[in-house]
Tab-separated table of N, CA and C in Angstrom:
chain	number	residue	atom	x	y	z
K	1	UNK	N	7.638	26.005	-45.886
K	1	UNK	CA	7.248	26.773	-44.731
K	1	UNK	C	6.186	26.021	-43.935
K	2	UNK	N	6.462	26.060	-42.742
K	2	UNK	CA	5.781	25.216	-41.900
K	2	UNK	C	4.319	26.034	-41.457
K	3	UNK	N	2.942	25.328	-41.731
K	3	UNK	CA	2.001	25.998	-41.192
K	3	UNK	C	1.729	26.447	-39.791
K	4	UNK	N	1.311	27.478	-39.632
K	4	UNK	CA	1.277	28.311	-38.120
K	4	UNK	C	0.302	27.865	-37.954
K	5	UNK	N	0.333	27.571	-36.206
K	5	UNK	CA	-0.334	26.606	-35.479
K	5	UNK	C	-1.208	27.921	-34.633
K	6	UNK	N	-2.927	27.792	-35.214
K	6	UNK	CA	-3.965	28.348	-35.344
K	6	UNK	C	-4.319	28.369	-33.815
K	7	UNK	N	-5.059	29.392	-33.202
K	7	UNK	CA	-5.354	29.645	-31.692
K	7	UNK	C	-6.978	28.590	-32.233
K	8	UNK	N	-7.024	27.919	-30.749
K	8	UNK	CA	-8.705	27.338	-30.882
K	8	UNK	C	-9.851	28.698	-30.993
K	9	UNK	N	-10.713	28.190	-31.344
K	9	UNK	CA	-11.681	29.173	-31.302
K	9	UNK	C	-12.112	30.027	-30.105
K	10	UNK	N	-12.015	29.114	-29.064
K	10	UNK	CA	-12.007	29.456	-27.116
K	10	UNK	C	-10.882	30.354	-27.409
K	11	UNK	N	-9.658	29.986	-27.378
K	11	UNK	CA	-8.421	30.895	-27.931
K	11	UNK	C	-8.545	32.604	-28.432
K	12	UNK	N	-9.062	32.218	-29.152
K	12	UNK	CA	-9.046	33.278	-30.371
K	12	UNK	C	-10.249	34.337	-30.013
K	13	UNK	N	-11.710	33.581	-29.058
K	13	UNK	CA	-12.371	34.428	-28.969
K	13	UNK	C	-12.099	34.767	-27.301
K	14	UNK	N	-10.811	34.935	-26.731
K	14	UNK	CA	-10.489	35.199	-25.804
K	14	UNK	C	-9.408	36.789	-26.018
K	15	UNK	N	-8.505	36.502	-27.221
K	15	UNK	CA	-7.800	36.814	-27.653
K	15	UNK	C	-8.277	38.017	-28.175
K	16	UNK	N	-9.625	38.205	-28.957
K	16	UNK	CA	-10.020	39.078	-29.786
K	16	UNK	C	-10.942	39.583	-28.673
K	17	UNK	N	-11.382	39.328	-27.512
K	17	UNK	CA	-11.917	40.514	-26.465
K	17	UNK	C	-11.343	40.765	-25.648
K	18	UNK	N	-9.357	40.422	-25.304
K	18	UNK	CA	-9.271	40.806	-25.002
K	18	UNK	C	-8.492	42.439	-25.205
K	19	UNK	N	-8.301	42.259	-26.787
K	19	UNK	CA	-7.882	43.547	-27.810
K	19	UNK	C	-9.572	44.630	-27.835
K	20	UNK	N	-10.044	43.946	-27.820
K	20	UNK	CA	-11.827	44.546	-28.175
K	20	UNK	C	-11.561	45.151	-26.484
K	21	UNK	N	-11.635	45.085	-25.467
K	21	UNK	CA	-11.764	45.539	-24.114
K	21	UNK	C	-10.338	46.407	-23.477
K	22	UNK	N	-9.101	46.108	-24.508
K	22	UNK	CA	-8.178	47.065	-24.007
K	22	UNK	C	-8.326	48.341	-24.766
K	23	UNK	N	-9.061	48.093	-26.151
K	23	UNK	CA	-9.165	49.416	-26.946
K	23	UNK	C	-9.585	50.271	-26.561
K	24	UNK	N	-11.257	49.594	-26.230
K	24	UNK	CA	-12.748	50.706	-25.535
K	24	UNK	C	-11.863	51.163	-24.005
K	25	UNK	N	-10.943	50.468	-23.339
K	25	UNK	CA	-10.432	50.952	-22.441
K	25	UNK	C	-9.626	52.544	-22.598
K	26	UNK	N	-8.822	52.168	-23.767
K	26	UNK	CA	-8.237	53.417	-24.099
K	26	UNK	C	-8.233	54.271	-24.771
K	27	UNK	N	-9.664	54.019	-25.280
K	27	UNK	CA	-10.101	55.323	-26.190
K	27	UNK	C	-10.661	55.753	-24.830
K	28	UNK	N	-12.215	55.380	-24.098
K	28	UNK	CA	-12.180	56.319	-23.216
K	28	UNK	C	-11.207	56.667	-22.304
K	29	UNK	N	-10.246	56.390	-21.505
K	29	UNK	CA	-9.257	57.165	-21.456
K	29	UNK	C	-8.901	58.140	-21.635
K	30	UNK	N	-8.231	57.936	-23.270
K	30	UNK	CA	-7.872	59.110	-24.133
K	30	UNK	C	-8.528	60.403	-23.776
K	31	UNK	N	-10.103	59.559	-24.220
K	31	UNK	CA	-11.453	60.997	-24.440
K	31	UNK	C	-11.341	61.724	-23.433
K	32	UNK	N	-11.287	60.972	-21.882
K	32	UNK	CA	-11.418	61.767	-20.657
K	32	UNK	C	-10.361	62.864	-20.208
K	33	UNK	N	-8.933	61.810	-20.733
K	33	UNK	CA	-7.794	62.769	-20.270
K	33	UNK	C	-7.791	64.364	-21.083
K	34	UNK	N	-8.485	63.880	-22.249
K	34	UNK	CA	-8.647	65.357	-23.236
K	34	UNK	C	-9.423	66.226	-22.823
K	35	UNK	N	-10.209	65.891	-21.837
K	35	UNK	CA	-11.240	67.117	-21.226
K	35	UNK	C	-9.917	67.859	-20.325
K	36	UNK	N	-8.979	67.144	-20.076
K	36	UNK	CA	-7.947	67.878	-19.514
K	36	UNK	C	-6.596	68.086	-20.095
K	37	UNK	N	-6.761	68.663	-21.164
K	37	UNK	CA	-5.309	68.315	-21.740
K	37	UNK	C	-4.092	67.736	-21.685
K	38	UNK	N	-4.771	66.612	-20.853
K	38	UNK	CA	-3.712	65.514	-21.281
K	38	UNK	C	-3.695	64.270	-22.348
K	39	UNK	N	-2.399	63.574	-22.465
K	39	UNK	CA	-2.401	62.811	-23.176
K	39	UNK	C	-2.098	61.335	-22.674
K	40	UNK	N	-2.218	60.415	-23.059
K	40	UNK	CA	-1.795	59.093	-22.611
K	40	UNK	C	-0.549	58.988	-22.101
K	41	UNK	N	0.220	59.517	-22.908
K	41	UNK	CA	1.623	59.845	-22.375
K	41	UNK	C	1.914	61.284	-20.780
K	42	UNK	N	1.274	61.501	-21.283
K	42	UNK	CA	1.508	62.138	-19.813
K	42	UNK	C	0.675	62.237	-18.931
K	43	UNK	N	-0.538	61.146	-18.525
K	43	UNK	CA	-0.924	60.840	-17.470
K	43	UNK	C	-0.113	59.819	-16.993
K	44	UNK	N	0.880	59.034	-18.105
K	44	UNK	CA	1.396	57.791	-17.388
K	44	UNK	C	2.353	58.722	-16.677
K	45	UNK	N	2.865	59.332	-17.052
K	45	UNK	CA	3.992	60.199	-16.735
K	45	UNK	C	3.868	60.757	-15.447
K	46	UNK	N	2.667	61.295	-15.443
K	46	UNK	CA	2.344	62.140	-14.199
K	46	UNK	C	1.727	61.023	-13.027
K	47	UNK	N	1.295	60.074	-13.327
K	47	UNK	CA	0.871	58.854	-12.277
K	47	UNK	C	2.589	58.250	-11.840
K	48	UNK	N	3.792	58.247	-12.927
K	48	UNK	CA	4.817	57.462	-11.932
K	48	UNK	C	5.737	58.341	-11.565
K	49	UNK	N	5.835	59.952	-11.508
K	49	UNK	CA	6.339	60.952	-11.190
K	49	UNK	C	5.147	60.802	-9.647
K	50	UNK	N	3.790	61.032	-9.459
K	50	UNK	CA	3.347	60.946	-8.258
K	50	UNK	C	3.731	60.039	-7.508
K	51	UNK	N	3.920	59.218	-8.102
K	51	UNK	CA	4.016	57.752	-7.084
K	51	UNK	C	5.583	57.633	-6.633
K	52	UNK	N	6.368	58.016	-7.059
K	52	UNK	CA	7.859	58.142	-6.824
K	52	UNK	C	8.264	58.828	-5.425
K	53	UNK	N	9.364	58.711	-4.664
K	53	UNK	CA	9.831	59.376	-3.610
K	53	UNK	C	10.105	60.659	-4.290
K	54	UNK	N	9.455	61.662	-3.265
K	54	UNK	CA	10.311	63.021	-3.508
K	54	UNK	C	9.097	63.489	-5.120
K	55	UNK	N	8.460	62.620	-5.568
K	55	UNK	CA	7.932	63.207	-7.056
K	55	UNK	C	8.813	63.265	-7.749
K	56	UNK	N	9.851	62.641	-7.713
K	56	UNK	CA	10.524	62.809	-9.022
K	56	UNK	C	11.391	61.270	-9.722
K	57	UNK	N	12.015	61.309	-10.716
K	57	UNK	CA	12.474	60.339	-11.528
K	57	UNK	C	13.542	60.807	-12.122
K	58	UNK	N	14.720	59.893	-12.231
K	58	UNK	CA	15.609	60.218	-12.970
K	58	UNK	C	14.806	59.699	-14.285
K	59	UNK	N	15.442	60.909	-15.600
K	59	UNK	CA	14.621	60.724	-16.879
K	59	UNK	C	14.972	59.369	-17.299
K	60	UNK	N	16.256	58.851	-17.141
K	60	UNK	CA	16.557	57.379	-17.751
K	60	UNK	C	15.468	56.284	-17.010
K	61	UNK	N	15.474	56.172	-15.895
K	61	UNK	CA	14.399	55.185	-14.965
K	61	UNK	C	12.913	55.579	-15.745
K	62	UNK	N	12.612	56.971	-15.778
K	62	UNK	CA	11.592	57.159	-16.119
K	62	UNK	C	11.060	56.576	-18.112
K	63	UNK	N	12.400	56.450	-18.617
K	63	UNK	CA	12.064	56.160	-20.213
K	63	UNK	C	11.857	54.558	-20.050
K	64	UNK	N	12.640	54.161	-18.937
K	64	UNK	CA	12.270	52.543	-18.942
K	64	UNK	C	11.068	52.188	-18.694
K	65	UNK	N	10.241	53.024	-17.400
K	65	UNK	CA	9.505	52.599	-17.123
K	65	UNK	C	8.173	52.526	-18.107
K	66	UNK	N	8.232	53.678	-18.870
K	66	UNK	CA	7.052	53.972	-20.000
K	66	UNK	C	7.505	53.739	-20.707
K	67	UNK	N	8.420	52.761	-20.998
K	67	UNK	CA	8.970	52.111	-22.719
K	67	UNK	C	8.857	53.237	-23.691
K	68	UNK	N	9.317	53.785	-23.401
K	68	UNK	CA	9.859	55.323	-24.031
K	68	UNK	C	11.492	54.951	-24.492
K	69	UNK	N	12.225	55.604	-25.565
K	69	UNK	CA	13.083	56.044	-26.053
K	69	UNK	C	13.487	57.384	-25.142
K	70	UNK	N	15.073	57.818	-24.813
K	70	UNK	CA	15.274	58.595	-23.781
K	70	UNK	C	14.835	59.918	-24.872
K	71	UNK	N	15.323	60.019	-26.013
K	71	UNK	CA	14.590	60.595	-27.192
K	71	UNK	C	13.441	61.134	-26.866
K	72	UNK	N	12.427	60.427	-26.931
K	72	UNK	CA	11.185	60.582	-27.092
K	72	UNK	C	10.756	60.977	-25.534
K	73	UNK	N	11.322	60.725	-24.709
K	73	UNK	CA	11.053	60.912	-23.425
K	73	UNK	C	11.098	62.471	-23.077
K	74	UNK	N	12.380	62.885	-24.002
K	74	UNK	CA	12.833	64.193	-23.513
K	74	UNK	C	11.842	65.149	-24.082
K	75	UNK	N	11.419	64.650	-25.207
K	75	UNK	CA	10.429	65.713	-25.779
K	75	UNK	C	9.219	65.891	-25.277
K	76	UNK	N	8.808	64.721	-25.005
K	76	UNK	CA	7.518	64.712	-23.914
K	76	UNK	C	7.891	65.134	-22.979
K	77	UNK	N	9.222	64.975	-22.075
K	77	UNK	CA	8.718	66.341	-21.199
K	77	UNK	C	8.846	67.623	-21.146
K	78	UNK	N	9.406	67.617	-22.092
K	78	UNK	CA	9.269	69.416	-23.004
K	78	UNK	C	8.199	69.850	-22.947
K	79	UNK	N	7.450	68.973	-23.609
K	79	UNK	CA	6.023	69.528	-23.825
K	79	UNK	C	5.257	69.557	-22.241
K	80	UNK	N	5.437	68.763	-21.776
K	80	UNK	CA	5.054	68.862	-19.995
K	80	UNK	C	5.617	70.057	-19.159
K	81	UNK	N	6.685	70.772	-19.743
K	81	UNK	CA	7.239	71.708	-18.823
K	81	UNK	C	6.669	73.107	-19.523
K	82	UNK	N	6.083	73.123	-20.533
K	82	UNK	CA	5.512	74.173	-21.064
K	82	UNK	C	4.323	74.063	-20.710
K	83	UNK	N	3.463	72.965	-20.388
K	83	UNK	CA	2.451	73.468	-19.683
K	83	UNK	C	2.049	73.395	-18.173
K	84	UNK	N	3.473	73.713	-17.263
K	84	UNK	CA	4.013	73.820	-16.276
K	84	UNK	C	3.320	72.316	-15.411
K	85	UNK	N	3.661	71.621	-15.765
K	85	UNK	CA	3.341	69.888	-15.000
K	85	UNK	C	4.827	69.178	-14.715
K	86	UNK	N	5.459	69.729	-15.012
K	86	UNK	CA	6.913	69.095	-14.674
K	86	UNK	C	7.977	69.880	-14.794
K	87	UNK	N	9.006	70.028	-13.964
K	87	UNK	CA	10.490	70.505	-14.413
K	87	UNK	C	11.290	69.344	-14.772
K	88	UNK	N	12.743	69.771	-14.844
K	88	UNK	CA	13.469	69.288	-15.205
K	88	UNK	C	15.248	69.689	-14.035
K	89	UNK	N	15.053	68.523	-12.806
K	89	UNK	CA	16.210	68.976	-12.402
K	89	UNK	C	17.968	68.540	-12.709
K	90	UNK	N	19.109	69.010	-12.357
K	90	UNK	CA	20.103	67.966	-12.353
K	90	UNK	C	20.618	66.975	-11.295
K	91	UNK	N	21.074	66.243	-11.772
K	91	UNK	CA	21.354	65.108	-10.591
K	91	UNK	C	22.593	65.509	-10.162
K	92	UNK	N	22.537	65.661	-8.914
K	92	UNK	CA	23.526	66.436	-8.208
K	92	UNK	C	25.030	65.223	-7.777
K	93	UNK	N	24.608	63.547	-7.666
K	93	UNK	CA	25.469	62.905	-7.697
K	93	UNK	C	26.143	62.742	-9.201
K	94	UNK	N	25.269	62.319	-10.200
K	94	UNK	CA	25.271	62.290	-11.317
K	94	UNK	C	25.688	63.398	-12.239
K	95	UNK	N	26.641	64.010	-12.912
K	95	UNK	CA	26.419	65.039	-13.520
K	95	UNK	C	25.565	65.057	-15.366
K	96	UNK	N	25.519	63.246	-15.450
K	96	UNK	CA	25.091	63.032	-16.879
K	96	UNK	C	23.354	63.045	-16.599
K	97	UNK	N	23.009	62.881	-15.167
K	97	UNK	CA	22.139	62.433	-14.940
K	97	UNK	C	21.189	63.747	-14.711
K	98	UNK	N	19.727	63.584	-14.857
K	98	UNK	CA	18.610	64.240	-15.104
K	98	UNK	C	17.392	63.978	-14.160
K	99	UNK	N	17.124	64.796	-12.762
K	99	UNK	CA	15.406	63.901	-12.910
K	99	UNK	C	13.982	65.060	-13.405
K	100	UNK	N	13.355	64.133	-13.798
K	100	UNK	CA	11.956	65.179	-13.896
K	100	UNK	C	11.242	65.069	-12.708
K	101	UNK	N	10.763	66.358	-12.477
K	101	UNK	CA	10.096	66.461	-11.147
K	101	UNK	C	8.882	66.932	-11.046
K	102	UNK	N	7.752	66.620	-10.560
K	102	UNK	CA	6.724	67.028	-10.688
K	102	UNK	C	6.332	68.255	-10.279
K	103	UNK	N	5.553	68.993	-10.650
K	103	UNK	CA	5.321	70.379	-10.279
K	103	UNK	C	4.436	70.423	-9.589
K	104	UNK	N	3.661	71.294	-8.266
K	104	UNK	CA	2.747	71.735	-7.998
K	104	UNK	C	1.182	71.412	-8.804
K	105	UNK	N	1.251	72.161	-9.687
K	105	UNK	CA	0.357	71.902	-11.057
K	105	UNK	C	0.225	71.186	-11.230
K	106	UNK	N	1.366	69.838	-11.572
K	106	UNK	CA	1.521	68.550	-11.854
K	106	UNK	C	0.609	67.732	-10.945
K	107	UNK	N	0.956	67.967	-9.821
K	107	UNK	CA	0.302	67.307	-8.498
K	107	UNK	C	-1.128	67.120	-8.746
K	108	UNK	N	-1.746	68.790	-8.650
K	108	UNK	CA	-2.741	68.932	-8.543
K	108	UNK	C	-3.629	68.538	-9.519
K	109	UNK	N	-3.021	68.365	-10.879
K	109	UNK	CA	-2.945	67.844	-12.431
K	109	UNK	C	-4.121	66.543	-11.816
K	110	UNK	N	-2.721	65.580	-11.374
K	110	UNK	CA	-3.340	64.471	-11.572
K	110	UNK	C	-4.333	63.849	-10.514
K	111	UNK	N	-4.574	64.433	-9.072
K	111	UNK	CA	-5.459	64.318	-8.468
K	111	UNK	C	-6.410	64.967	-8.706
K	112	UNK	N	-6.634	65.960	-9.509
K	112	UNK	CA	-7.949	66.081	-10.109
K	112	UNK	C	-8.638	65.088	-10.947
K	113	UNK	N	-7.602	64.676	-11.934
K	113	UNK	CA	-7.493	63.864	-13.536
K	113	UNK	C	-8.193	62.227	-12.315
K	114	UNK	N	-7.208	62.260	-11.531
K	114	UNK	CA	-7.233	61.157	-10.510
K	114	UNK	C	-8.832	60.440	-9.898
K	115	UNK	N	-9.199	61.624	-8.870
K	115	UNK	CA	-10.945	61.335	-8.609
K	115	UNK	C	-11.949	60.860	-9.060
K	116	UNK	N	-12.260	61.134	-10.252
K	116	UNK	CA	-13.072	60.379	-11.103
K	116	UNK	C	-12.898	59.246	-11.643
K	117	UNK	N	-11.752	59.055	-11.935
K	117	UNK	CA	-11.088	57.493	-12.431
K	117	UNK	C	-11.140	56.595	-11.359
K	118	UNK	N	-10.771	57.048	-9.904
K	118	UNK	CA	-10.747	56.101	-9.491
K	118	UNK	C	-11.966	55.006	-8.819
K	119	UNK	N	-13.331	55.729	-9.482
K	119	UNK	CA	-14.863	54.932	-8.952
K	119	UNK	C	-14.898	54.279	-9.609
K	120	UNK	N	-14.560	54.919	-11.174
K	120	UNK	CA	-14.472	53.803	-12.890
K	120	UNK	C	-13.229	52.438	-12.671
K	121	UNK	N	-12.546	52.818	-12.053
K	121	UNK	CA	-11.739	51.774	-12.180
K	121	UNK	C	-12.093	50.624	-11.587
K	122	UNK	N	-12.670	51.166	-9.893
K	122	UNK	CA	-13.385	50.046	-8.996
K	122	UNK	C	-14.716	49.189	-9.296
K	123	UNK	N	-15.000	49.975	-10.004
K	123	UNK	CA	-16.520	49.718	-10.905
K	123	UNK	C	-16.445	48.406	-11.637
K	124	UNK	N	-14.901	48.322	-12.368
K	124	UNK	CA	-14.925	47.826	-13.443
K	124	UNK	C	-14.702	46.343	-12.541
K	125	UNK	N	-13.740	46.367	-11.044
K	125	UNK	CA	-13.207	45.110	-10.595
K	125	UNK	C	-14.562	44.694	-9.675
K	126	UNK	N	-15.212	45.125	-9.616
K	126	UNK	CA	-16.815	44.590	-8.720
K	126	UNK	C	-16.776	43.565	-9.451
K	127	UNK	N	-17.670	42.620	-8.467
K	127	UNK	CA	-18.263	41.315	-9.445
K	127	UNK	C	-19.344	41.803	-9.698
K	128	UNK	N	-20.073	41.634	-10.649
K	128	UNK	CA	-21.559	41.877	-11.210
K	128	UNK	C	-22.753	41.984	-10.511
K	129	UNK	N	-22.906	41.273	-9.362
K	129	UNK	CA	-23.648	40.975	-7.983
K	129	UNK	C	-23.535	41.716	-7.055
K	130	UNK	N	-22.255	42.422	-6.663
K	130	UNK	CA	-22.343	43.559	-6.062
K	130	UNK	C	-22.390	45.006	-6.278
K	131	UNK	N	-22.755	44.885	-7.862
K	131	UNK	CA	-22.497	46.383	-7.923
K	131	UNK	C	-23.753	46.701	-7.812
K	132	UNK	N	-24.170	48.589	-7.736
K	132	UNK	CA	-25.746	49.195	-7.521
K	132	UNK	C	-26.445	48.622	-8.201
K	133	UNK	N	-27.691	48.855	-8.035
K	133	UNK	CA	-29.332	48.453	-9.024
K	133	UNK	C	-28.636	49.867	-9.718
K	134	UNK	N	-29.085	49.284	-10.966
K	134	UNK	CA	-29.163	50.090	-12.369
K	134	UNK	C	-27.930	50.293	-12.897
K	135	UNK	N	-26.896	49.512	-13.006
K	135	UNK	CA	-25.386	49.372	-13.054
K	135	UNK	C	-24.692	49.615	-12.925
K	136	UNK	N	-23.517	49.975	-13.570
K	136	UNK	CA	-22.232	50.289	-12.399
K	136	UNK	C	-21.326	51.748	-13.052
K	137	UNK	N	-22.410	52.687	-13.737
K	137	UNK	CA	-22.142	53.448	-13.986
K	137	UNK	C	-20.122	54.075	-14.659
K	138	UNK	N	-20.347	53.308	-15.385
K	138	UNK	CA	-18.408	53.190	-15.597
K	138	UNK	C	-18.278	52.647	-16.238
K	139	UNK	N	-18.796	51.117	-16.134
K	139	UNK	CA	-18.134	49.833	-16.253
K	139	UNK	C	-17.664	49.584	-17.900
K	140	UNK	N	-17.335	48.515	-18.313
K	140	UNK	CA	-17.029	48.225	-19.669
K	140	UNK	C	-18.866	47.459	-19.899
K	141	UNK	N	-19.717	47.857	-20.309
K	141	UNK	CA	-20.722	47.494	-20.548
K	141	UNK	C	-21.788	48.073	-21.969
K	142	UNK	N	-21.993	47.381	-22.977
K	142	UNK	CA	-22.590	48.332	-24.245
K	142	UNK	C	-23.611	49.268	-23.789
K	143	UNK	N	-24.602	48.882	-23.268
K	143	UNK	CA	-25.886	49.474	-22.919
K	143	UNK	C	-25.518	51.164	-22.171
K	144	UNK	N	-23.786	51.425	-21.620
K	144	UNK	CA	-23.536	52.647	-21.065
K	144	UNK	C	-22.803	53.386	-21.700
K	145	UNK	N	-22.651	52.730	-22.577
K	145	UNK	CA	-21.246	53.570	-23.869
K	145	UNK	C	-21.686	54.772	-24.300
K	146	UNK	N	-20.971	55.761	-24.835
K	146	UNK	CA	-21.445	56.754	-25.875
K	146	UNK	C	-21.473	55.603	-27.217
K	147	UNK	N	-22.812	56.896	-28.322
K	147	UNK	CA	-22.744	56.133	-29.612
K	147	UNK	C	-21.376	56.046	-30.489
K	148	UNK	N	-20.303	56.766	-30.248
K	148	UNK	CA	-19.457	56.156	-30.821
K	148	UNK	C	-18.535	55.004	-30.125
K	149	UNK	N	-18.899	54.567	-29.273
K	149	UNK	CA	-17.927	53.519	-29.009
K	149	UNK	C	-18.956	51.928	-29.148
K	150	UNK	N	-19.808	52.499	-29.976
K	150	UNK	CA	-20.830	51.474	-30.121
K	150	UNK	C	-20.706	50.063	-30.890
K	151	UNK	N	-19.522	50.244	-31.876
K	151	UNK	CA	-18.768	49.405	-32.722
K	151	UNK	C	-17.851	48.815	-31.982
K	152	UNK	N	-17.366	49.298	-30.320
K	152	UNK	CA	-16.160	48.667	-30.340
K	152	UNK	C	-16.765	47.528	-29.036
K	153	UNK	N	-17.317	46.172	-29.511
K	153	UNK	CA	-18.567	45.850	-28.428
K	153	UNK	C	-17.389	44.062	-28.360
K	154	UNK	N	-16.920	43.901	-27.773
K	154	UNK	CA	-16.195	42.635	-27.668
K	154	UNK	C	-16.738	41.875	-28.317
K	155	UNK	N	-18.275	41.370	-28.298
K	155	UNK	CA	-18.802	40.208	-28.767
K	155	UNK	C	-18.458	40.017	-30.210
K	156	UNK	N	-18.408	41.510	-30.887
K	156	UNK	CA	-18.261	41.646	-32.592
K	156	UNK	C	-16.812	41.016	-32.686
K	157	UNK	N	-15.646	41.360	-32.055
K	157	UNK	CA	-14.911	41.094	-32.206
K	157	UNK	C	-14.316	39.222	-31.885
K	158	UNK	N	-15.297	39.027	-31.145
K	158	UNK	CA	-15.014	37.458	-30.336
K	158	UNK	C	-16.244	36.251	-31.574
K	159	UNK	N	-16.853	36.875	-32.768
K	159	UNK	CA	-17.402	36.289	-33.505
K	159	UNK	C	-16.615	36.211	-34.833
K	160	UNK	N	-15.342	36.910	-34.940
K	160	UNK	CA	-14.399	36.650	-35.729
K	160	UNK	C	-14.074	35.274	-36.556
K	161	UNK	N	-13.564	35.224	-37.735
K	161	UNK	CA	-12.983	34.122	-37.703
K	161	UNK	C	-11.880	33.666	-37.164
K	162	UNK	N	-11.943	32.064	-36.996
K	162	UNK	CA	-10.826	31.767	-36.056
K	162	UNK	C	-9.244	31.679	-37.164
K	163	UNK	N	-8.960	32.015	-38.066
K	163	UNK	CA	-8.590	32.141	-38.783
K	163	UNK	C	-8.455	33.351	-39.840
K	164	UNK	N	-6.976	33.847	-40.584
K	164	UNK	CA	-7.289	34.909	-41.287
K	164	UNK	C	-7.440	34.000	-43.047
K	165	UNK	N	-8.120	35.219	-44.034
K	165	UNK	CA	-9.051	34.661	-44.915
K	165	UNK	C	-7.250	33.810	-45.863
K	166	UNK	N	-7.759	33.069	-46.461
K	166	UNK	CA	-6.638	32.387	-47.358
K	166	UNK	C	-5.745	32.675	-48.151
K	167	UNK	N	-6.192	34.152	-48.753
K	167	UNK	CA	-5.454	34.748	-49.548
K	167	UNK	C	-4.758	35.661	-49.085
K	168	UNK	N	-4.333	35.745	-47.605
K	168	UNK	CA	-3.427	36.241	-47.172
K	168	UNK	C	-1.766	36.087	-46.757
């Protein structure tokens, strides 16, 4: 067996913040969407149902787009139509065909969910130089975290070894 050809250390400590910075990304996320009962899965849901003509998606387009199983798709929006954020219409050319459509609720769902994210998001693409005195209130930065996301600090992760231990 041929030995696997090891990332450089530059590599590796690129590699390991950039897993360390998508995590802290999506745990808060997570945390925020839960002040609104949503889930990861159905804010994506409800961001490409908004963004669509008409608000809606055929469910097959829609399982591609969220690398969803049509399976798994359907149940998630089960669970979306029970807490009235989406229907479910038929495709009137199509008779196999399905779209989900966003609801009212839905709408209003995610431009609420929407507002606040979108200062955090801009926050995060500032260069460092332009953002306010006293920082950028959002940003991916330790010093603004809650204490539990206090472990998840890139640098810990980018001091790794460049290598896993031998006896693996």
């Amino acid at each position: 067996m041929r030995e696997p050809r090891w990332l450089s250390p530059a590599e590796q400590r690129a590699w390991r913040t950039h897993l360390a910075v998508h995590k802290l990304l999506m745990h808060r996320l997570d945390r925020e969407l839960h002040a609104h009962s949503l889930s990861l899965n159905d804010y994506e849901i409800l961001v490409n149902l908004s963004e669509s003509p008409g608000r809606r998606m055929r469910m097959s387009e829609l399982a591609d787009v969220t690398i969803q199983s049509r399976s798994r798709l359907s149940h998630q929006i089960s669970r979306m139509e029970a807490k009235g954020l989406v229907t479910r219409e038929d495709c009137r050319d199509d008779r196999r065909g399905t779209y989900a459509v966003l609801t009212d609720e839905g709408w209003e769902t995610i431009q609420r969910v929407a507002l606040p994210r979108e200062g955090r998001a801009r926050a995060l693409r500032r260069p460092a130089h332009r953002r306010p005195a006293g920082g950028d209130r959002g940003g991916v930065r330790a010093d603004r975290r809650a204490p539990e996301e206090a472990a998840l600090t890139p640098n810990r992760y980018a001091r790794g070894a460049t290598r896993p231990p031998a006896d693996r």
